[in-house]
Rosetta silent file (secondary structure, phi, psi, omega in degrees, C-alpha in Angstrom):
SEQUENCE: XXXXXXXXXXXXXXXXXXXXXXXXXXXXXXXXXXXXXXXXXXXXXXXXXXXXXXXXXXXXXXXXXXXXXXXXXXXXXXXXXXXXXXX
SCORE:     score description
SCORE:     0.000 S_00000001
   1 L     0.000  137.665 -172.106   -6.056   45.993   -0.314 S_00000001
   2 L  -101.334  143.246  166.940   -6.157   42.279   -1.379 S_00000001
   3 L   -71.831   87.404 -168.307   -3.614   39.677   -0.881 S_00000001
   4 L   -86.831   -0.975  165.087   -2.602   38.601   -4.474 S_00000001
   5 L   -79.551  168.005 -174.180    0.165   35.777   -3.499 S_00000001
   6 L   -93.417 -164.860  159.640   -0.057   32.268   -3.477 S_00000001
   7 L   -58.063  109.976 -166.850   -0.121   29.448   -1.327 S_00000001
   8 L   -84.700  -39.601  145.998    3.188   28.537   -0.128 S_00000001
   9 L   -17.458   81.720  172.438    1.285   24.725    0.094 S_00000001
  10 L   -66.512  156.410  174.327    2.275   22.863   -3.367 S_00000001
  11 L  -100.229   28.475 -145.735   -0.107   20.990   -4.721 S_00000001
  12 L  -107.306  128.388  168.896    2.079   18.387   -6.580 S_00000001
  13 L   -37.447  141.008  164.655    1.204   14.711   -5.594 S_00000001
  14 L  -168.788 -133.891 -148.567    3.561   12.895   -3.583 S_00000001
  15 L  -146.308  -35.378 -155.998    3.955    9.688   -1.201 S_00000001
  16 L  -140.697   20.436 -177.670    4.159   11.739    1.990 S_00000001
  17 L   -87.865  -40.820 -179.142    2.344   15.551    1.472 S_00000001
  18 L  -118.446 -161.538 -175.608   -0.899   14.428    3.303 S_00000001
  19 L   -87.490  -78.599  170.410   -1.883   12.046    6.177 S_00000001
  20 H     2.804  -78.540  179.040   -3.868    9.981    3.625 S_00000001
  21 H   -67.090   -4.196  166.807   -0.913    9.237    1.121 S_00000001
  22 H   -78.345  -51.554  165.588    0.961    8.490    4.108 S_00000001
  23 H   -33.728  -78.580  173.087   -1.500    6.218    5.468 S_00000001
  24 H   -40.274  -55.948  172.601   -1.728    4.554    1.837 S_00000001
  25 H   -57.453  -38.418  162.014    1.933    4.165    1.840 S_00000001
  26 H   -65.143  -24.664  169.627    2.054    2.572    4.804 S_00000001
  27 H  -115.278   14.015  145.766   -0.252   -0.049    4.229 S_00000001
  28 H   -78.296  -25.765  169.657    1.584   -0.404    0.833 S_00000001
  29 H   -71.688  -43.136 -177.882    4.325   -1.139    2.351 S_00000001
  30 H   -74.378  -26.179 -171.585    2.816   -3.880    5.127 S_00000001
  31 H   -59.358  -68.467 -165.661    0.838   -5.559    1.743 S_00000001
  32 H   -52.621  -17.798  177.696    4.036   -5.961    0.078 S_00000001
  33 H  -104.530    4.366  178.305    5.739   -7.872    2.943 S_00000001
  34 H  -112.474  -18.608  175.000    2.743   -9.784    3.472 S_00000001
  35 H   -84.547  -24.408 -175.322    2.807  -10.921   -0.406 S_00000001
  36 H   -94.554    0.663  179.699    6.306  -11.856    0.040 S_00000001
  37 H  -103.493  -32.023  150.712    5.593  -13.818    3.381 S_00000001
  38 H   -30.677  -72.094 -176.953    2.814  -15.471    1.460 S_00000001
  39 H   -46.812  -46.646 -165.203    4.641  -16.572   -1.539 S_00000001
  40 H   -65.873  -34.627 -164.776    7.936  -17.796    0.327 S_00000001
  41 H   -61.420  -57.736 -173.089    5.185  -19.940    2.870 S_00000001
  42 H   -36.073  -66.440 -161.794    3.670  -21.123   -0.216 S_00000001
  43 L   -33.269  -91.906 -151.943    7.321  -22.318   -1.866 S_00000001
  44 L   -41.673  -52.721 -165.204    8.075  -23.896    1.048 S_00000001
  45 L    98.511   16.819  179.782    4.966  -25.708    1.726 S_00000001
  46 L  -112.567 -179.249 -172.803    4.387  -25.128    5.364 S_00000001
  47 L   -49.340  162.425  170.987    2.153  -23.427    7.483 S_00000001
  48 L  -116.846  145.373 -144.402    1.408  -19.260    7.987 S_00000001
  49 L   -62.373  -75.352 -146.238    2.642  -18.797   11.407 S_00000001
  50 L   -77.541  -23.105 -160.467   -0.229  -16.792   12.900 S_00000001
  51 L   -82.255  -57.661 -170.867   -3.474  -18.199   10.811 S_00000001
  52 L   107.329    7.657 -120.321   -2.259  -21.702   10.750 S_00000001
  53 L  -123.213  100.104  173.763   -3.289  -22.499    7.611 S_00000001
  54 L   -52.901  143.120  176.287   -1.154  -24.868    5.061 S_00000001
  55 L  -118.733  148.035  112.969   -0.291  -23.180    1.616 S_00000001
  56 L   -51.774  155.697 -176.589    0.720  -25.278   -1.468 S_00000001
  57 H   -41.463  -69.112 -153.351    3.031  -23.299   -4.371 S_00000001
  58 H   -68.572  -23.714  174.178   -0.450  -22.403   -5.576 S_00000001
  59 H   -93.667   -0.441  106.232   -2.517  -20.740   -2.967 S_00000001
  60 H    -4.520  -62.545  177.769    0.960  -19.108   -2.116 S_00000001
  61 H   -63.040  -28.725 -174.798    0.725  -17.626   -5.236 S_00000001
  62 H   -89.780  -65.810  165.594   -2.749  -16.701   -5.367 S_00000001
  63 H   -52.130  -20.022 -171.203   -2.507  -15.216   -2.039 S_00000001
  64 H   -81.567  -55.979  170.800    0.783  -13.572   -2.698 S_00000001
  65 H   -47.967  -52.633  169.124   -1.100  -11.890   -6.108 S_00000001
  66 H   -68.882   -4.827 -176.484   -3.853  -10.260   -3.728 S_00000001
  67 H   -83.159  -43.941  168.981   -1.696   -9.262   -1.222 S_00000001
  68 H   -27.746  -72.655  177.749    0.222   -7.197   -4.470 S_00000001
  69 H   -38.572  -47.798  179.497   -2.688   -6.221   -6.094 S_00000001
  70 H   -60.557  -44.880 -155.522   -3.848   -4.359   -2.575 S_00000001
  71 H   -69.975  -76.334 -167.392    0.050   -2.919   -2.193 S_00000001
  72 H   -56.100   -8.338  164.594   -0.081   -1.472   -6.063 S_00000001
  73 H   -82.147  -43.313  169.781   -3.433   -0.103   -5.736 S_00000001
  74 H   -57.736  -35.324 -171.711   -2.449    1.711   -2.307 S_00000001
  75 H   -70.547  -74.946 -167.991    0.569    2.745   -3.907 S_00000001
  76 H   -83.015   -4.483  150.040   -0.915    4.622   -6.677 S_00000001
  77 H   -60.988  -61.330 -176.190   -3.791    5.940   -4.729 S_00000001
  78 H   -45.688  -24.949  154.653   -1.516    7.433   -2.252 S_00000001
  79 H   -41.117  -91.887 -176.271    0.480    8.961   -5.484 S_00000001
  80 H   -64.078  -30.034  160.014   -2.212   10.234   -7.231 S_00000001
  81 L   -27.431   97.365 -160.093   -4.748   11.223   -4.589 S_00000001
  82 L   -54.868  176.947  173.477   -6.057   14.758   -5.222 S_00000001
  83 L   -82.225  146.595  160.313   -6.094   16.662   -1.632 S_00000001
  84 L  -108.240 -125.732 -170.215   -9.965   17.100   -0.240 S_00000001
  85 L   -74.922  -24.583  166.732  -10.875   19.039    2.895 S_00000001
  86 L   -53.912  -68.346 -171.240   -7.112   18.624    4.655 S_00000001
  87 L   -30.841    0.000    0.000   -5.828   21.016    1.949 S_00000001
């Protein structure tokens, strides 16, 4: 006799279902606080604490956009990531 039920494991995407999207979320989360410690260093016009490194508004900004760009890419991998071999 065969076992004809299902998987009690959904398969529905989600921020926190595998290690992966958890992972991803997590370093969506450190990007985004690293874009906003960028930008404000830029504004100001002083140094980033650990690098050393002077920022002007604009490489504040420029760095602040790649730090995003990284967060919203993690972010919707970590969404959207089918399951692999973990499943």
């Amino acid at each position: 006799m065969t076992d004809t039920t299902t998987s009690s494991k959904s398969r529905e995407p989600g921020l926190f279902e595998t290690p992966f999207s958890i992972g991803a979320t997590v370093l969506s989360a450190v990007s985004a606080i690293i874009a906003v410690l960028f930008f404000w260093t830029g504004f100001q016009g002083s140094t980033l604490p650990v690098v050393g490194i002077e920022l002007s508004l604009l490489t504040g900004t420029v760095g602040s956009l790649f730090a995003l760009l990284v967060a919203v890419v993690a972010l919707v991998a970590a969404f959207y990531m089918e399951l692999g071999f973990d499943y």
